[in-house]
XYZ file of C-alpha atoms in Angstrom:
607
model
C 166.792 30.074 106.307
C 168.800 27.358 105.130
C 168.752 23.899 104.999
C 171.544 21.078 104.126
C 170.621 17.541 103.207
C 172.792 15.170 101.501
C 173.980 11.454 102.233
C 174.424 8.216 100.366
C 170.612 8.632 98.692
C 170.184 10.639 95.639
C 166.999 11.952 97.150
C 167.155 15.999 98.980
C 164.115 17.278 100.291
C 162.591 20.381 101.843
C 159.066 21.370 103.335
C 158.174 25.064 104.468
C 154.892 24.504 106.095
C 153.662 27.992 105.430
C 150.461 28.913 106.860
C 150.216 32.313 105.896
C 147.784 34.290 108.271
C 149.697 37.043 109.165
C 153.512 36.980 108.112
C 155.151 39.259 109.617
C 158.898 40.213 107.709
C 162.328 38.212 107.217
C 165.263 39.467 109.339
C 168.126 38.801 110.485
C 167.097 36.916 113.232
C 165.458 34.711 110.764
C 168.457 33.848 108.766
C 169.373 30.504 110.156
C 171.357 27.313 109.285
C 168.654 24.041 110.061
C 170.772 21.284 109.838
C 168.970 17.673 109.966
C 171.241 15.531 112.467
C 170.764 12.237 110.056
C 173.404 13.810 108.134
C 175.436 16.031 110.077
C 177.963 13.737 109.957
C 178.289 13.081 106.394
C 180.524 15.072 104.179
C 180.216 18.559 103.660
C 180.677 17.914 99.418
C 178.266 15.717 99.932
C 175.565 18.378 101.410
C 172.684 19.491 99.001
C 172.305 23.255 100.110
C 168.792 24.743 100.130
C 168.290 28.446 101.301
C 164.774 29.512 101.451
C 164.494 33.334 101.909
C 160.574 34.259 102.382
C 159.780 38.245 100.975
C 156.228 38.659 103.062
C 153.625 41.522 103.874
C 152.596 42.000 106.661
C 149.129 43.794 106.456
C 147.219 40.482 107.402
C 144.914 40.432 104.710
C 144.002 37.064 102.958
C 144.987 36.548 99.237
C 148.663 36.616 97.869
C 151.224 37.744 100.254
C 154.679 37.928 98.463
C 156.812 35.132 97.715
C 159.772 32.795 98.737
C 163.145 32.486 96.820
C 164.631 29.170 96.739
C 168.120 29.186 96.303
C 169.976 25.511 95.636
C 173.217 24.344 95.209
C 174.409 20.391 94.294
C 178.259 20.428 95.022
C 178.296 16.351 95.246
C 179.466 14.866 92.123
C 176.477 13.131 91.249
C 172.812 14.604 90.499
C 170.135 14.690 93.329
C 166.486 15.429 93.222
C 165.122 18.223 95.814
C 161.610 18.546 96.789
C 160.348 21.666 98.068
C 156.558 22.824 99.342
C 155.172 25.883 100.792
C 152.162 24.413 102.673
C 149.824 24.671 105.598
C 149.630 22.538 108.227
C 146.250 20.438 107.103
C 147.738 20.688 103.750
C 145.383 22.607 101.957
C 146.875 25.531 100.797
C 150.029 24.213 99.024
C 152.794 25.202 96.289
C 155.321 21.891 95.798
C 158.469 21.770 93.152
C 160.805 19.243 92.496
C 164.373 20.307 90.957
C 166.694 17.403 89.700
C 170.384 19.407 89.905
C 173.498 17.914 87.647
C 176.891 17.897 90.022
C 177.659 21.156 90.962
C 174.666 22.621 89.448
C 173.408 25.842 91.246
C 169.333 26.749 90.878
C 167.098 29.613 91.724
C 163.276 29.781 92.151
C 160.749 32.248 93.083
C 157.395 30.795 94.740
C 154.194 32.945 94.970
C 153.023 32.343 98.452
C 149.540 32.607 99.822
C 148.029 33.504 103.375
C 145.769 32.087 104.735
C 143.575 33.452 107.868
C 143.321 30.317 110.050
C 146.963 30.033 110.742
C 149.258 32.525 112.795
C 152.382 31.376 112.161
C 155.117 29.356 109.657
C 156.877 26.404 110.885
C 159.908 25.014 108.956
C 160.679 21.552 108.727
C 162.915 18.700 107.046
C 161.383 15.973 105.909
C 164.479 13.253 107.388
C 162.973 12.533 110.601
C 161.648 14.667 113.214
C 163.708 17.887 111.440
C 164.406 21.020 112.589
C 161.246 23.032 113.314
C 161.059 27.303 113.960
C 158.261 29.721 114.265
C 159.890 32.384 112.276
C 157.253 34.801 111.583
C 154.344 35.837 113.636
C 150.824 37.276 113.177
C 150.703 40.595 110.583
C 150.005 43.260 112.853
C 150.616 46.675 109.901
C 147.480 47.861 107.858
C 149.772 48.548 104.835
C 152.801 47.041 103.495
C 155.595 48.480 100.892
C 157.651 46.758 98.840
C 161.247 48.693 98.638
C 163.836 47.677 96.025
C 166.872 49.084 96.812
C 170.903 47.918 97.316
C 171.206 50.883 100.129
C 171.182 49.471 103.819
C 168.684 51.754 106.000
C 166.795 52.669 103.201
C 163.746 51.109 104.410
C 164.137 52.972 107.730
C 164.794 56.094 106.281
C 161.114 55.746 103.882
C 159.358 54.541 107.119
C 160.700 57.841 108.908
C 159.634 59.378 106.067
C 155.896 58.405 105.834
C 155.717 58.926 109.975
C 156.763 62.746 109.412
C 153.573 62.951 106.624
C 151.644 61.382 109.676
C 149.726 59.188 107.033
C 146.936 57.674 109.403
C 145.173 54.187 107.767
C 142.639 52.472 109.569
C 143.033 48.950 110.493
C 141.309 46.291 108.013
C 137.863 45.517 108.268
C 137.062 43.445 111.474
C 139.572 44.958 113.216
C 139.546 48.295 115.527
C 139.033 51.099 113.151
C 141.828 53.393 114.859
C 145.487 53.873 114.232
C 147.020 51.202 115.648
C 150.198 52.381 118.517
C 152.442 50.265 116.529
C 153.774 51.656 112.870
C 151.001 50.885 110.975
C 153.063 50.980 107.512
C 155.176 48.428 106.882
C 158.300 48.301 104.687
C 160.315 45.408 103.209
C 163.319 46.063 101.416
C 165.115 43.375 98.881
C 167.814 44.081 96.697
C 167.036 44.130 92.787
C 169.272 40.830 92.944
C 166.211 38.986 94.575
C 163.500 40.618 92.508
C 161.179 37.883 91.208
C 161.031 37.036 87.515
C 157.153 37.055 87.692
C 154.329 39.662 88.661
C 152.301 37.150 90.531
C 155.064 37.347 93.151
C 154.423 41.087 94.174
C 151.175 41.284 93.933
C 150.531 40.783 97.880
C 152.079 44.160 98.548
C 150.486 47.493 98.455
C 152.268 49.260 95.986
C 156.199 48.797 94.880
C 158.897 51.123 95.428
C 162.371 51.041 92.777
C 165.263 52.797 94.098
C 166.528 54.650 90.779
C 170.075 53.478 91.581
C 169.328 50.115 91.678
C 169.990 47.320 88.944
C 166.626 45.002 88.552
C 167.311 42.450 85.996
C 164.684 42.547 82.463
C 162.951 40.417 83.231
C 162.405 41.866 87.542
C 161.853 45.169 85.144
C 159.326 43.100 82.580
C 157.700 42.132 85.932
C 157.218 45.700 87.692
C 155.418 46.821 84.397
C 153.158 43.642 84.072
C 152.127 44.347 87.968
C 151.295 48.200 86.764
C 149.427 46.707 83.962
C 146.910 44.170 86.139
C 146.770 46.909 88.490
C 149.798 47.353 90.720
C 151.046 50.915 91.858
C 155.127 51.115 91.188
C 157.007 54.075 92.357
C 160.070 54.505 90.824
C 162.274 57.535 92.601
C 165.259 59.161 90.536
C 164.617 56.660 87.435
C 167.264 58.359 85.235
C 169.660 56.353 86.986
C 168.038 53.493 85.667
C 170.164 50.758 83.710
C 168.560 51.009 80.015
C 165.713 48.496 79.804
C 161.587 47.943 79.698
C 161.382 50.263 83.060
C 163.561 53.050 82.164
C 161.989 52.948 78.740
C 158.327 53.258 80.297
C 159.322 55.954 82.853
C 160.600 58.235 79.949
C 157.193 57.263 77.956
C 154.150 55.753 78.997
C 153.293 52.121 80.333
C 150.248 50.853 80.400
C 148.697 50.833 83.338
C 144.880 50.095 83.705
C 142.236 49.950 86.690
C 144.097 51.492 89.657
C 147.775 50.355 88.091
C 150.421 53.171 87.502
C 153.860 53.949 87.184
C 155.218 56.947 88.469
C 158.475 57.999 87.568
C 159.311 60.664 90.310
C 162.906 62.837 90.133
C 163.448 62.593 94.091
C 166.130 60.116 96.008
C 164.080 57.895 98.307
C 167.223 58.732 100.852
C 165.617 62.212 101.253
C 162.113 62.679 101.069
C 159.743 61.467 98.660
C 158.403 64.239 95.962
C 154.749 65.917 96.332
C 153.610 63.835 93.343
C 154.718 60.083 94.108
C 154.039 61.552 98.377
C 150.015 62.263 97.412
C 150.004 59.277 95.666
C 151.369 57.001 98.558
C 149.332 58.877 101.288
C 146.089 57.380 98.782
C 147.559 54.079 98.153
C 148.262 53.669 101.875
C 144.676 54.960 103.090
C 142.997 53.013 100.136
C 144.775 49.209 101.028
C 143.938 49.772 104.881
C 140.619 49.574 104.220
C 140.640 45.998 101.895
C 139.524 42.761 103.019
C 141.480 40.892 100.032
C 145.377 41.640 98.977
C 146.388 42.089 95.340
C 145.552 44.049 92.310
C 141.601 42.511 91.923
C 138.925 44.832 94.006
C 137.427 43.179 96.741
C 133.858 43.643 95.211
C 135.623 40.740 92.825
C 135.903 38.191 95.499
C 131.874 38.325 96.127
C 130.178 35.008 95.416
C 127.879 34.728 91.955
C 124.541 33.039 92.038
C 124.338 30.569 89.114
C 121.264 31.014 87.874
C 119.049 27.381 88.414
C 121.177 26.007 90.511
C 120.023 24.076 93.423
C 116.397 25.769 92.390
C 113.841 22.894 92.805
C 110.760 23.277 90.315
C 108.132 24.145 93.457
C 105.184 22.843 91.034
C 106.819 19.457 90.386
C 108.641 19.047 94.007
C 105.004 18.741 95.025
C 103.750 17.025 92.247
C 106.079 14.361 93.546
C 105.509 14.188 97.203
C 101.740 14.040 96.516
C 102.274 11.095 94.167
C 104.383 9.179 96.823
C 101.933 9.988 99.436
C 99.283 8.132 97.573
C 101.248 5.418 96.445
C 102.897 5.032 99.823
C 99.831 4.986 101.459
C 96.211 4.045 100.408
C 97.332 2.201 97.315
C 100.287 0.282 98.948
C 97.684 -1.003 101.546
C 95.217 -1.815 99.224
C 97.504 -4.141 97.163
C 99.191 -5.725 100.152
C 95.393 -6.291 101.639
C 94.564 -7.631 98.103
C 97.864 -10.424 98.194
C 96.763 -10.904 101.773
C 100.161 -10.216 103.371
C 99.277 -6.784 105.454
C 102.256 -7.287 106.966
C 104.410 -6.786 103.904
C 103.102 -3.186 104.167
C 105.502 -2.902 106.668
C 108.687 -3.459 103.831
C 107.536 -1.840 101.010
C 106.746 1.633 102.607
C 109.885 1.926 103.828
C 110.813 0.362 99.993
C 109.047 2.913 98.302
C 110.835 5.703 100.160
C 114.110 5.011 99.595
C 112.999 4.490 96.030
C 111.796 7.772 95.580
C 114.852 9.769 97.561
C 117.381 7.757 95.418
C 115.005 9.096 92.291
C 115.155 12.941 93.524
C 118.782 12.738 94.042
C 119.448 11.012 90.577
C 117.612 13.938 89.478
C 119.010 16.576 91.100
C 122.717 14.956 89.964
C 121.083 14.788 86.217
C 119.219 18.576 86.405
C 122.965 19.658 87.584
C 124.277 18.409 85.070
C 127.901 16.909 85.039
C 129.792 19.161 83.327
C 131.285 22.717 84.904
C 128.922 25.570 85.072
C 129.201 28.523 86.484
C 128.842 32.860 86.276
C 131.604 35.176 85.333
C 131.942 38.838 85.261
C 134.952 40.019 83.802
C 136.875 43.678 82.910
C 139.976 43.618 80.270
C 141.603 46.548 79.303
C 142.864 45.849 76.243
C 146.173 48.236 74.639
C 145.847 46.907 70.953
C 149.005 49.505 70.545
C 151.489 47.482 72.694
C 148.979 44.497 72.280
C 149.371 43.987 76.168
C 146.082 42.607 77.598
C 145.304 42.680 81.851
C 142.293 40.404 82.760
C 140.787 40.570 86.035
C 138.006 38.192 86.825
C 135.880 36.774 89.316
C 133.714 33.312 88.578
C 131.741 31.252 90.548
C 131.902 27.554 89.575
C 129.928 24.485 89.951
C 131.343 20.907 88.998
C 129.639 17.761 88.249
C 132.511 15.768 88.225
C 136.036 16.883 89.820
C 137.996 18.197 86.967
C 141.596 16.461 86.696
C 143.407 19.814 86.674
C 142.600 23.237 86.111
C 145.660 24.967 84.236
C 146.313 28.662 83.933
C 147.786 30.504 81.558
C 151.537 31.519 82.361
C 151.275 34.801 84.077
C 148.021 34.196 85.825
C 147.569 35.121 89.615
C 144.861 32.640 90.970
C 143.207 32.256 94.040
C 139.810 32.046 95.751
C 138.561 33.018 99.138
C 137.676 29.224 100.071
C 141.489 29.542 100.949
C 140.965 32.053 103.503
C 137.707 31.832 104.570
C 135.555 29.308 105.383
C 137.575 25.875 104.374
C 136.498 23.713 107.223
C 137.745 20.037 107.599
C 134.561 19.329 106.722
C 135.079 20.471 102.731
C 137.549 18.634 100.602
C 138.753 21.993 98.894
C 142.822 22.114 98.552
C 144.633 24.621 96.917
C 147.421 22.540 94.941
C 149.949 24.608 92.586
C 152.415 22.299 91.164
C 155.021 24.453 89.469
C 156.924 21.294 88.811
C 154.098 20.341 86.170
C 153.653 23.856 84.256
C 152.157 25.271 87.120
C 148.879 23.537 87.202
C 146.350 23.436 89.742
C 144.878 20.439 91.069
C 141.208 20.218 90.422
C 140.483 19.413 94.501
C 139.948 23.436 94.137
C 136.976 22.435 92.351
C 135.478 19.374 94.025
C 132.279 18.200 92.868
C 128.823 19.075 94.077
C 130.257 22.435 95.286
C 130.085 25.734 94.457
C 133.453 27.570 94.280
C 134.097 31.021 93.918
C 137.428 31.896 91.827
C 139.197 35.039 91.124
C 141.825 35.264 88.420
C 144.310 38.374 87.199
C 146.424 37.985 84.060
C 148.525 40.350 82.041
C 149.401 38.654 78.665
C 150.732 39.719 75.006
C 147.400 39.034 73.048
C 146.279 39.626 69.479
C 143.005 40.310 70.057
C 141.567 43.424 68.459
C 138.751 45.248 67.710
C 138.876 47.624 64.547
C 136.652 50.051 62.929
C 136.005 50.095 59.001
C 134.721 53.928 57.968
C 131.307 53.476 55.636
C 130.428 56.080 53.066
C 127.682 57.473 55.108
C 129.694 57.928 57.976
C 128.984 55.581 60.378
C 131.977 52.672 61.633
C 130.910 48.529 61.357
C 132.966 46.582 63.623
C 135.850 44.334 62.644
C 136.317 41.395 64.911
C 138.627 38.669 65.030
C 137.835 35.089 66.873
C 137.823 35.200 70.365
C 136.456 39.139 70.826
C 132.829 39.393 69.425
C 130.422 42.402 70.409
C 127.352 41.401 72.184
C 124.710 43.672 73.403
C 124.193 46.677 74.783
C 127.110 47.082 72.259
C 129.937 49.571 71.927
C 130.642 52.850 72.181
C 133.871 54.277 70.557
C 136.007 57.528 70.387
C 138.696 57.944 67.364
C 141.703 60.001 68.524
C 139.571 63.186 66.690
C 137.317 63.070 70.038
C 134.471 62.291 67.583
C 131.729 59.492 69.203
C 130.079 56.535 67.400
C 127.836 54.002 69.304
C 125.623 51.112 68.636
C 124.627 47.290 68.855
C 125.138 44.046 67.591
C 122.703 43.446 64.499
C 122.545 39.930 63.709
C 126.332 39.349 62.942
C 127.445 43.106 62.123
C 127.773 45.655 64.272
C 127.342 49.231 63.080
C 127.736 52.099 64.855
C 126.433 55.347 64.307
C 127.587 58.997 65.769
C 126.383 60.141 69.067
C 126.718 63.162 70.969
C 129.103 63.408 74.362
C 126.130 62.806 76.996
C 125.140 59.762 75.432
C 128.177 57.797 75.112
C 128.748 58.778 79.068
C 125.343 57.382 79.766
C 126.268 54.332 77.624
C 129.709 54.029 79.654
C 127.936 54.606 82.884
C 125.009 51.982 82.480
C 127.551 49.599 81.470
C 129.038 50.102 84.579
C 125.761 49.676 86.651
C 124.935 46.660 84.239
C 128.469 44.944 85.238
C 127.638 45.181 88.776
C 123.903 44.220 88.904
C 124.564 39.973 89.746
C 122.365 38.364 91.708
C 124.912 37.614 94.645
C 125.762 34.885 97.712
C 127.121 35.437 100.891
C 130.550 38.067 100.908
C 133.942 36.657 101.901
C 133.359 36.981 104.896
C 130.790 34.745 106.138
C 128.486 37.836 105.829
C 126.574 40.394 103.938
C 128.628 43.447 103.164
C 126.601 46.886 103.059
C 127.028 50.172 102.330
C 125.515 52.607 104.800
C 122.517 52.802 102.167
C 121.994 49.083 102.560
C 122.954 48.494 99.355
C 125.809 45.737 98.641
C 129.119 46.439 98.295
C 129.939 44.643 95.275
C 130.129 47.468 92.684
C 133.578 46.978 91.313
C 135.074 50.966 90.254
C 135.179 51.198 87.009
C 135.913 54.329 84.525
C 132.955 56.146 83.961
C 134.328 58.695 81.103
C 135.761 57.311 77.271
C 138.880 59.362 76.170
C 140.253 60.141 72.427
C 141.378 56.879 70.786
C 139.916 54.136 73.340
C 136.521 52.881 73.393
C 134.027 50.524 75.781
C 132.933 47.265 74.407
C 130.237 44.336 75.622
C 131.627 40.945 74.877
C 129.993 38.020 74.398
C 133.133 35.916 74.375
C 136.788 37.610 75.325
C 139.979 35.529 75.022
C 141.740 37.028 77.076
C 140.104 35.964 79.969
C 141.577 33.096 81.486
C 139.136 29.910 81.777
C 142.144 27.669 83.939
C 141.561 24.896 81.096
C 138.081 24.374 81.657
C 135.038 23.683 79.593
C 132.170 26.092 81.053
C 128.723 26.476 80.678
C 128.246 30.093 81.418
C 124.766 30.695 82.703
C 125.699 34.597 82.881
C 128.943 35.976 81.451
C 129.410 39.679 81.719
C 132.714 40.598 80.218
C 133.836 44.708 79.417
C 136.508 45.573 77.268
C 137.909 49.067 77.904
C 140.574 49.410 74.580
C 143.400 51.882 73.785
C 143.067 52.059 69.607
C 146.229 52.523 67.488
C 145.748 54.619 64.502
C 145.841 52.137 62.034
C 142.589 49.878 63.958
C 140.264 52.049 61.934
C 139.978 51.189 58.803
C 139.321 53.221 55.474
């Protein structure tokens, strides 16, 4: 799409009212010139040129969903300032910029978008006047959607033939009919490397990531592809020894790291013919394992379940009644006997009513004051930590209460944020908004978090961090823990496996942590009650209004987790862990669950 303002202000200004329930995928029917008719008169030098391309999947889930790239170009000889939003139409879902371009200055900008379910449509406007206005992308109908990066026209068609001749049957998403739908139900989107985003928080609202081999992605699109393996992602890269020399070529030939359900699978075959067995098995899961998600992105769904903060709107039972009995007497035989005493009985009449209001303003005040007016909240969190390339992926999911509405919440660069009061159940009746100003660092605006209500937030990050644990060897041949600020044990402990195979576990002891040997079954019951321990919160109502259940009747909130420990890694409680991202807040964790799963270099234990 493309837009031209210009004119005799210095001002240019764009708004893509994107409500992102089920974006379907740009085409050519899409690409259009919106010209505002305040300035089609003026001259064409004159003419600040905005082209907005949007990159969307189309499986209809809620969460991220791909990403718009902003392309602008000043050719008037004097600078202009262009405003540009991705928003929904009751403005609560919303990513704004503002560029300020030199003469002839040329700028380009990627913008995660997000969808959410309420909406069925995007609707493109300028902001001079009435504007130009276009539906240009209907309701997500697929169950899966591909990302293919390729500079080959047809190659999306030819993949799409491809996966029909597998005959890889997905399931609709949950609330839908649970049959294969008449209509293709994978979807592929093809971009050339040119338009690869510079960030990972862009792709993560597709399913997994395909690289055509012959293909040039820039370092940093490359830098980006190994940061969405790393939080998660599932990249495909097909004949990779064509591969310009870079971070991607250089993980294909060795080994990324790739945690939870990320990988990177180089594979030797030309996505023009027909995918290998390998990278083939591995699609046909990826495919069947995204129909059946409620969410999109690299976080498990069992992430996006609301926490119960412990206390929280919990009356003491004892004193609520304590209380009503004392304003019952006071209220009542003593207010009358002291009004009978002044001899006004009729005053009786003004202070009951008095007395109530006095003691509902003294419940709230206390309720406010019990709440406190700070942020509290519960978190459960899983890194996994590669203290060899020092890369650290976060993935988190915290439910939040607020006193007071923070002025900002602020993420870490790299963080994918979002929360399923976007999707869900934002009513006009809650003053939620979902505000990312990229202009200002990309900051969100603390309306996310309004006061007085609970808010469930899920968070993904893939950072360079420093964090470490190490090992120190003791003479009688047990391992004490080394840890620097920001990564301290807490109980159950650790349990850890040198690149020998041989086990050591143990538990915080005051403020050392020893560990001593242990055989193979009990380190994989330690691993495996971690796991259980992880998943055992106390929790609210699912995303979707309702309780999720297994057939069992148990919830559906166990997040999957590796149950086995491997030479050179180890499993690790945390009482505090850095590298999850907080979004700038001060917290006062009434539960905090974090798990470390590392990858040790030989030189983290020390002699």
């Amino acid at each position: 799409m493309r837009f031209r303002r210009g004119g005799n202000g210095a001002r240019a200004g764009v708004l893509l009212v994107a409500a992102l329930a089920g974006a379907g995928t740009p085409s050519a029917a899409q690409d259009r010139t919106l010209l505002s008719a305040a300035y089609a008169g003026q001259p064409r030098e004159q003419q600040v040129e905005v082209e907005l391309t949007p990159v969307l999947a189309s499986h209809g889930r809620q969460g991220p969903v791909g990403w718009v790239t902003c392309r602008v170009h000043n050719p008037d000889q004097r600078a202009h300032e262009v405003s540009i939003a991705l928003t929904t139409f009751a403005q609560r879902v919303r990513v704004q910029d503002r560029l300020t371009l030199a003469p002839g200055e040329r700028a380009l900008r990627h913008y995660p978008a997000f969808r959410s379910r309420q909406f069925p449509s995007v609707v493109v406007h300028t902001d001079s006047g009435p504007g130009a206005r276009s539906n240009v992308l209907g309701a997500g109908k697929s169950s899966v959607s591909l990302l293919l990066i390729t500079s080959r026209p047809g190659a999306a068609s030819v993949l799409e033939g491809d996966l029909a001749r597998r005959d890889i049957v997905v399931e609709r998403t949950p609330g839908r009919r649970a049959t294969r739908s008449s209509a293709t139900p994978i979807d592929v989107v093809a971009v050339r490397s040119d338009d690869l985003p510079d960030t990972w928080t862009c792709l993560a609202g597709f399913d997994a990531v395909l690289v055509d081999g012959r293909s040039v992605p820039s370092l940093a699109g490359q830098q980006a592809l190994l940061d969405l393996v790393a939080t998660g992602g599932v990249v495909l890269v097909a004949a990779w020894q064509g591969l310009s020399p870079g971070p991607l070529r250089a993980a294909c030939a060795g080994e990324a790291a790739g945690f939870g359900r990320g990988r990177l699978l180089p594979a030797t075959a030309d996505p023009e013919g027909v995918l290998d067995t390998e990278a083939g098995a591995v699609l046909a899961t990826v495919c069947v394992a995204a129909a059946a998600r409620q969410t999109s992105g690299p976080v498990a769904d069992a992430m996006d379940e609301r926490l119960r903060i412990p206390g929280l709107g919990r009356a003491p039972v004892v004193a609520f009644f304590a209380l009503l009995a004392l304003f019952v007497v006071l209220a009542g035989p003593v207010n009358w006997f002291l009004c009978r005493r002044a001899r006004r009985p009729l005053l009786f009449a003004v202070t009951l009513p008095l007395l109530g209001f006095g003691f509902t303003g003294a419940i709230l005040a206390w309720g406010i004051l019990a709440e406190g007016l700070g942020v509290r909240g519960t978190v459960r969190s899983v890194t996994w930590l590669d203290q060899r390339q020092h890369v650290g992926a976060s993935q988190a999911g915290m439910s939040l209460f607020a006193g007071l509405t923070p002025d900002a919440l602020v993420p870490a660069p790299g963080t994918l944020t979002y929360t399923s009061a976007i999707a869900d159940d934002w009513s006009a009746r809650t003053p939620h908004r979902f505000l990312l100003d990229v202009a200002d660092g990309g900051k969100l605006d603390g309306s996310l978090l309004p006061a007085r209500y609970e808010t469930h937030v899920v968070t993904a990050s893939c950072r360079r961090v420093r964090e470490r644990l190490r090992f120190r060897r003791l003479g009688d041949g047990s391992l004490e823990v080394l840890c620097g600020p920001g990564l301290v044990p807490a109980a159950p402990g650790v349990v850890v496996c040198d690149h020998t195979g041989k086990l050591w576990s143990g538990s915080p002891s005051g403020e050392r942590t020893v560990l001593q040997p242990c055989a193979a079954d009990a380190a994989r019951q330690f691993v495996s009650a971690a796991a259980e321990r992880f998943n055992a919160h106390e929790l609210m109502a699912s995303v979707d209004g309702r309780p999720r259940r297994r057939p069992d009747g148990a919830w559906t909130s166990d997040v999957d987790l590796p149950v086995r420990i491997t030479p050179g890694s180890y499993v690790a409680w945390a009482s505090e862990n850095a590298a999850v991202d907080s979004l700038g807040l001060q917290v006062d964790w009434e539960d905090a669950r974090h798990l470390v799963f590392g990858l040790l270099a030989a030189e983290d234990f020390v002699d």
